[in-house]
mmCIF file of C-alpha atoms and ligand atoms in Angstrom:
data_model
loop_
_atom_site.group_PDB
_atom_site.id
_atom_site.type_symbol
_atom_site.label_atom_id
_atom_site.label_comp_id
_atom_site.label_asym_id
_atom_site.label_seq_id
_atom_site.Cartn_x
_atom_site.Cartn_y
_atom_site.Cartn_z
ATOM 1 C CA MET A 1 24.352 27.936 -28.585
ATOM 2 C CA THR A 2 20.889 27.272 -29.716
ATOM 3 C CA GLN A 3 17.382 29.736 -28.580
ATOM 4 C CA GLU A 4 16.637 26.384 -26.667
ATOM 5 C CA LYS A 5 19.209 26.382 -24.204
ATOM 6 C CA LEU A 6 18.879 30.238 -23.572
ATOM 7 C CA VAL A 7 15.429 29.395 -22.234
ATOM 8 C CA ARG A 8 15.791 27.929 -18.567
ATOM 9 C CA ARG A 9 14.040 25.437 -17.318
ATOM 10 C CA ILE A 10 11.856 25.755 -14.364
ATOM 11 C CA ALA A 11 10.404 23.357 -12.229
ATOM 12 C CA VAL A 12 7.745 23.318 -9.746
ATOM 13 C CA TYR A 13 7.696 20.837 -6.835
ATOM 14 C CA PRO A 14 4.744 21.105 -5.159
ATOM 15 C CA GLY A 15 3.514 19.489 -1.746
ATOM 16 C CA SER A 16 2.242 20.010 1.529
ATOM 17 C CA PHE A 17 5.374 19.436 3.036
ATOM 18 C CA ASP A 18 4.440 18.614 6.863
ATOM 19 C CA PRO A 19 7.096 18.012 6.912
ATOM 20 C CA ILE A 20 9.974 18.047 4.399
ATOM 21 C CA THR A 21 11.684 14.597 4.623
ATOM 22 C CA ASN A 22 14.574 12.689 3.436
ATOM 23 C CA GLY A 23 12.445 12.116 0.531
ATOM 24 C CA HIS A 24 11.463 14.416 -1.137
ATOM 25 C CA LEU A 25 15.671 16.268 -0.683
ATOM 26 C CA ASP A 26 16.554 13.354 -2.614
ATOM 27 C CA ILE A 27 13.391 14.325 -4.957
ATOM 28 C CA ILE A 28 15.369 18.253 -4.818
ATOM 29 C CA LYS A 29 19.062 17.085 -5.338
ATOM 30 C CA ARG A 30 18.098 14.768 -8.474
ATOM 31 C CA GLY A 31 15.543 17.292 -10.320
ATOM 32 C CA ILE A 32 18.358 20.012 -9.444
ATOM 33 C CA ARG A 33 20.270 18.173 -12.074
ATOM 34 C CA ILE A 34 17.809 18.445 -14.970
ATOM 35 C CA PHE A 35 16.191 21.703 -14.278
ATOM 36 C CA ASP A 36 18.091 25.084 -13.986
ATOM 37 C CA GLU A 37 15.591 25.931 -11.623
ATOM 38 C CA ILE A 38 13.316 24.704 -8.371
ATOM 39 C CA ILE A 39 11.004 26.322 -6.802
ATOM 40 C CA ILE A 40 9.988 24.133 -3.845
ATOM 41 C CA LEU A 41 6.089 25.105 -3.674
ATOM 42 C CA VAL A 42 4.140 24.862 -0.231
ATOM 43 C CA ALA A 43 0.632 24.298 -1.265
ATOM 44 C CA TYR A 44 -2.495 23.705 -0.229
ATOM 45 C CA ASN A 45 -3.782 20.994 -0.275
ATOM 46 C CA PRO A 46 -7.367 20.844 1.232
ATOM 47 C CA SER A 47 -7.412 17.305 2.070
ATOM 48 C CA LYS A 48 -4.633 17.303 4.681
ATOM 49 C CA SER A 49 -5.112 19.503 7.717
ATOM 50 C CA SER A 50 -1.380 20.187 8.295
ATOM 51 C CA LEU A 51 0.641 19.600 12.113
ATOM 52 C CA PHE A 52 2.850 22.134 11.200
ATOM 53 C CA THR A 53 1.838 25.956 9.472
ATOM 54 C CA VAL A 54 2.776 27.184 6.535
ATOM 55 C CA GLU A 55 5.548 29.205 7.895
ATOM 56 C CA GLU A 56 7.088 26.888 9.875
ATOM 57 C CA ARG A 57 6.596 24.281 7.653
ATOM 58 C CA VAL A 58 8.856 27.332 4.534
ATOM 59 C CA THR A 59 11.071 27.688 7.522
ATOM 60 C CA MET A 60 12.104 24.525 7.800
ATOM 61 C CA ILE A 61 12.555 23.924 3.439
ATOM 62 C CA GLU A 62 14.727 27.075 3.902
ATOM 63 C CA GLU A 63 16.131 25.637 6.340
ATOM 64 C CA THR A 64 17.554 22.285 4.469
ATOM 65 C CA ILE A 65 17.730 23.478 1.003
ATOM 66 C CA MET A 66 20.035 26.891 2.120
ATOM 67 C CA ASP A 67 23.529 24.892 0.015
ATOM 68 C CA ILE A 68 21.918 24.021 -3.325
ATOM 69 C CA GLU A 69 22.872 25.834 -5.402
ATOM 70 C CA GLY A 70 19.090 26.661 -8.139
ATOM 71 C CA VAL A 71 16.567 26.215 -5.360
ATOM 72 C CA ARG A 72 14.118 28.124 -3.398
ATOM 73 C CA VAL A 73 11.162 27.917 -1.812
ATOM 74 C CA ASP A 74 7.905 29.341 -1.694
ATOM 75 C CA SER A 75 4.063 29.160 -0.120
ATOM 76 C CA TYR A 76 0.576 29.572 -2.229
ATOM 77 C CA SER A 77 -2.913 29.037 -1.249
ATOM 78 C CA GLY A 78 -4.566 28.965 -4.497
ATOM 79 C CA LEU A 79 -4.790 26.736 -7.535
ATOM 80 C CA LEU A 80 -0.925 25.713 -8.977
ATOM 81 C CA VAL A 81 -1.734 25.723 -12.171
ATOM 82 C CA ASP A 82 -2.678 30.047 -12.123
ATOM 83 C CA TYR A 83 1.118 29.476 -9.629
ATOM 84 C CA LEU A 84 2.549 28.239 -12.911
ATOM 85 C CA LYS A 85 1.522 30.416 -14.672
ATOM 86 C CA LYS A 86 2.243 33.873 -12.009
ATOM 87 C CA THR A 87 6.226 32.458 -11.807
ATOM 88 C CA GLY A 88 6.371 31.812 -16.296
ATOM 89 C CA ALA A 89 7.106 27.792 -15.191
ATOM 90 C CA SER A 90 5.017 25.008 -17.147
ATOM 91 C CA ILE A 91 6.475 21.923 -15.522
ATOM 92 C CA ILE A 92 5.221 20.474 -11.885
ATOM 93 C CA LEU A 93 7.994 18.432 -10.502
ATOM 94 C CA ARG A 94 6.669 15.359 -8.041
ATOM 95 C CA GLY A 95 8.413 12.242 -6.408
ATOM 96 C CA MET A 96 6.319 8.494 -7.252
ATOM 97 C CA ARG A 97 6.708 6.398 -4.758
ATOM 98 C CA ALA A 98 5.408 3.282 -4.959
ATOM 99 C CA VAL A 99 2.316 1.846 -6.894
ATOM 100 C CA SER A 100 -0.279 3.085 -4.172
ATOM 101 C CA ASP A 101 1.592 6.691 -5.500
ATOM 102 C CA PHE A 102 0.236 6.044 -8.408
ATOM 103 C CA GLU A 103 -3.152 6.591 -9.193
ATOM 104 C CA TYR A 104 -3.495 9.684 -7.198
ATOM 105 C CA GLU A 105 -0.230 10.783 -9.236
ATOM 106 C CA PHE A 106 -2.186 10.273 -12.463
ATOM 107 C CA GLN A 107 -5.323 12.409 -11.351
ATOM 108 C CA MET A 108 -3.748 15.268 -10.136
ATOM 109 C CA ALA A 109 -1.271 15.288 -13.354
ATOM 110 C CA LEU A 110 -4.577 14.647 -16.131
ATOM 111 C CA MET A 111 -6.347 17.312 -13.594
ATOM 112 C CA ASN A 112 -3.328 19.849 -13.971
ATOM 113 C CA ARG A 113 -3.366 19.552 -17.580
ATOM 114 C CA ARG A 114 -6.380 19.922 -18.054
ATOM 115 C CA GLN A 115 -6.416 22.874 -16.609
ATOM 116 C CA SER A 116 -3.559 24.194 -18.673
ATOM 117 C CA ARG A 117 -2.650 22.975 -21.789
ATOM 118 C CA GLU A 118 1.050 24.283 -21.118
ATOM 119 C CA VAL A 119 1.533 22.089 -17.861
ATOM 120 C CA GLU A 120 4.083 18.720 -17.532
ATOM 121 C CA THR A 121 4.211 16.609 -15.165
ATOM 122 C CA VAL A 122 7.777 15.246 -14.853
ATOM 123 C CA PHE A 123 8.079 12.090 -12.071
ATOM 124 C CA LEU A 124 11.174 11.041 -10.414
ATOM 125 C CA MET A 125 11.155 7.922 -8.733
ATOM 126 C CA SER A 126 11.965 8.083 -5.098
ATOM 127 C CA GLY A 127 15.035 6.788 -4.415
ATOM 128 C CA PHE A 128 14.380 2.958 -2.697
ATOM 129 C CA LYS A 129 15.015 3.886 0.269
ATOM 130 C CA TRP A 130 12.736 6.386 1.190
ATOM 131 C CA PHE A 131 9.848 3.918 -1.398
ATOM 132 C CA TYR A 132 7.657 3.280 2.229
ATOM 133 C CA THR A 133 8.637 6.507 4.081
ATOM 134 C CA GLY A 134 6.359 10.487 3.412
ATOM 135 C CA SER A 135 5.617 12.835 6.166
ATOM 136 C CA GLN A 136 1.830 11.159 6.946
ATOM 137 C CA ILE A 137 3.707 7.782 8.809
ATOM 138 C CA ILE A 138 6.138 9.411 10.339
ATOM 139 C CA LYS A 139 4.469 11.963 11.642
ATOM 140 C CA GLN A 140 1.721 8.968 13.002
ATOM 141 C CA VAL A 141 4.813 6.977 14.906
ATOM 142 C CA ALA A 142 6.728 10.163 15.684
ATOM 143 C CA SER A 143 3.095 11.355 17.706
ATOM 144 C CA ILE A 144 3.089 7.739 19.447
ATOM 145 C CA GLY A 145 6.722 7.871 20.370
ATOM 146 C CA GLY A 146 8.152 5.451 17.413
ATOM 147 C CA SER A 147 11.281 6.275 16.445
ATOM 148 C CA VAL A 148 11.702 7.706 12.699
ATOM 149 C CA LYS A 149 15.290 8.629 13.215
ATOM 150 C CA GLY A 150 17.012 8.959 9.091
ATOM 151 C CA LEU A 151 13.601 9.803 7.073
ATOM 152 C CA LEU A 152 14.097 13.174 7.870
ATOM 153 C CA PRO A 153 17.061 16.137 7.817
ATOM 154 C CA ALA A 154 18.451 17.163 11.370
ATOM 155 C CA LYS A 155 16.775 20.020 12.304
ATOM 156 C CA VAL A 156 13.358 18.972 10.948
ATOM 157 C CA HIS A 157 13.374 15.593 12.687
ATOM 158 C CA ARG A 158 13.900 18.035 16.136
ATOM 159 C CA LYS A 159 10.796 20.305 15.334
ATOM 160 C CA LEU A 160 8.901 16.697 15.106
ATOM 161 C CA LEU A 161 9.564 15.995 18.353
ATOM 162 C CA ALA A 162 9.541 18.624 19.780
ATOM 163 C CA LYS A 163 5.624 19.341 18.721
ATOM 164 C CA PHE A 164 4.820 16.222 19.694
ATOM 165 C CA ASN A 165 6.633 16.655 23.508
ATOM 166 C CA ASN A 166 4.363 20.115 23.957
ATOM 167 C CA GLY A 167 1.640 18.809 22.681
ATOM 168 C CA ARG A 168 1.934 16.192 25.407
ATOM 169 C CA LYS A 169 3.162 19.020 28.203
HETATM 170 O O1 PNS B 1 2.104 16.612 -0.823
HETATM 171 P P1 PNS B 1 0.879 15.726 -1.106
HETATM 172 O O2 PNS B 1 -0.710 16.762 -0.547
HETATM 173 O O3 PNS B 1 0.400 14.745 -1.888
HETATM 174 O O4 PNS B 1 0.928 17.524 -2.054
HETATM 175 C C1 PNS B 1 -0.888 17.953 -3.305
HETATM 176 C C2 PNS B 1 -0.670 18.817 -3.225
HETATM 177 C C3 PNS B 1 -0.251 19.244 -2.341
HETATM 178 C C4 PNS B 1 0.168 19.142 -4.716
HETATM 179 C C5 PNS B 1 -1.931 19.597 -4.169
HETATM 180 O O5 PNS B 1 -3.599 18.766 -3.120
HETATM 181 C C6 PNS B 1 -2.221 21.111 -5.113
HETATM 182 O O6 PNS B 1 -1.834 20.657 -6.154
HETATM 183 N N1 PNS B 1 -2.730 21.977 -4.389
HETATM 184 C C7 PNS B 1 -2.924 23.010 -5.111
HETATM 185 C C8 PNS B 1 -4.311 23.471 -5.656
HETATM 186 C C9 PNS B 1 -4.668 23.063 -6.303
HETATM 187 O O7 PNS B 1 -4.431 22.966 -7.399
HETATM 188 N N2 PNS B 1 -5.145 21.635 -6.373
HETATM 189 C C10 PNS B 1 -5.471 20.435 -7.844
HETATM 190 C C11 PNS B 1 -4.547 19.937 -8.337
HETATM 191 S S1 PNS B 1 -4.966 19.047 -9.114
#
């Protein structure tokens, strides 16, 4: 076996995950066929306000990925590249949906690379079923009583509905 094969390929999959969706899960399941280990990182996005706390998001992810070997979850409130340095990882994994994601993703990938030349961002194209869905629109629809069944893992779906039902009481 060559030296290269002995090096574990660890990818960090960062995001808000507010909450984790079936689209995220699809990226994780496909990603682990490429990488030896994936760390799902609940990271801080100052441009978004979140519905779930970091702890709630981590718990939902843990419940969702418990049967997938090689995948674990963590949270971090600092710079993504600092987290990568801390863990010895050099790959950022992101899902890319419609063209509308491209500029945002490109900007982040270039900025992360500017912060650290060691870092590479690898994109997986979103599965076609999840192309036009995401946490934001799912929350919006659920908050006004629309159905989002099938877009989230079942447990996460229940927790999302509970959030909004509690809010209405
Ligand atoms: O799911 P999101 O909200 O699109 O994910 C964005 C996220 C959390 C990956 C991004 O905001 C991030 O990396 N936050 C950590 C802080 C940081 O390093 N920001 C600079 C990114 S170029």
